[in-house]
Amino acid sequence: MILATRRACQPTRSGWQREMAEAVRSPRELVTALGLDPSLIEGAARAARLFRLRVPWSYVRRMRRGDPRDPLLRQVLPLDVERESHPGFRADPLGERAATTAPSLLQKYRGRALLLATSACAVHCRYCFRREFPYAEHAAAPRWREALAQIERDGRIEEVILSGGDPLSLSDGRLAALTQALGRIAHVRRLRVHTRLPIVLPSRVDAGLAAWLSGLKWPVVVVVHANHANEIDGEVRAACAALRAAGATLLNQSVLLRGVNDDAAALAELSERLFEAGVLPYYLHLLDRVRGTAHFEVDEQRARSIAGELAARLPGYLVPRLVREIAGAAAKAPLPPRFAT
Ligand code: SF4
């Protein structure tokens, strides 16, 4: 049963910023609202000390009441197992410290630079590869100034990727200030936005955001992040339609997560729902091995088999590329699908 009590899913109607401010932060509140076993609360509270719980009500309303295995809940509910150590799982599995060329700026791949526009997210995904990212060190520098100076210095940077945190958690005014500054750098020819907000808080895509997007000087690619078909409801479809109407090309990246989307049927349904929303599947990432996330890992052989089954079910344009990110590599490493014999 989809969560439907008025008390538990009180909608907020005063704009996305208020919805963000009113996001659920307490394990007790989340467990109670979903009618889950209260014994979950203690472990969730312990794990939330490592990485806080945060989830907007609009996302909670898409979860099934009374189901601890709900694929949306699993993405956000802290669990005691996050406190376990596992070999190979560490704070910075992608070597992002080494890729930092200025505060808030990462340069991993040729021609592109990733600007960490903010540390804030509307939701805290338990598998996040930046859950231990030292945002405070980056915020210590005057915001964006050094990052913009580095982009200006490096004439090879043709594409800037706004990331974070979630860049769309910035106000329209802050976004406009940032893109105006980028617009003065002649060699920047494309803008990409990596965001989960149109999925978890679709009210973010309002008239102000659409006006900002449609006023940009570059072709813009918005890469959203959905992992399961249940995340895509009518509000998300409307948000995606508004982004497209504002001129954005929409792609999706997912993470292959045990207990969330680790079967071909679930991924096929996700691709179909995304397509109905005007979004093409782009990447299916193997889990980045950050501390506290081992319980989400799907091993490479099984991932390739799932990708093979997915490819056998769907037309090619609905099949995301299965990839692994390797610290220091020149590009993401594609993993070939394994087909059943
Ligand atoms: S929205 Fe992205 S950056 Fe934020 S917690 Fe989730 S995965 Fe991490």
mmCIF file of C-alpha atoms in Angstrom, residues 10 70 98 156 161 231 246 308 312 328:
data_model
loop_
_atom_site.group_PDB
_atom_site.id
_atom_site.type_symbol
_atom_site.label_atom_id
_atom_site.label_comp_id
_atom_site.label_asym_id
_atom_site.label_seq_id
_atom_site.Cartn_x
_atom_site.Cartn_y
_atom_site.Cartn_z
ATOM 1 C CA GLN A 10 1.646 16.268 5.052
ATOM 2 C CA ASP A 70 10.800 -0.823 -0.202
ATOM 3 C CA ALA A 98 44.007 13.839 -6.091
ATOM 4 C CA ARG A 156 41.261 22.796 -22.563
ATOM 5 C CA ILE A 161 29.651 19.941 -14.991
ATOM 6 C CA GLU A 231 10.653 7.073 -8.132
ATOM 7 C CA ALA A 246 13.380 24.852 -21.254
ATOM 8 C CA GLY A 308 23.083 -8.883 -20.562
ATOM 9 C CA ALA A 312 18.178 -8.807 -24.413
ATOM 10 C CA GLY A 328 42.915 8.120 -11.968
#
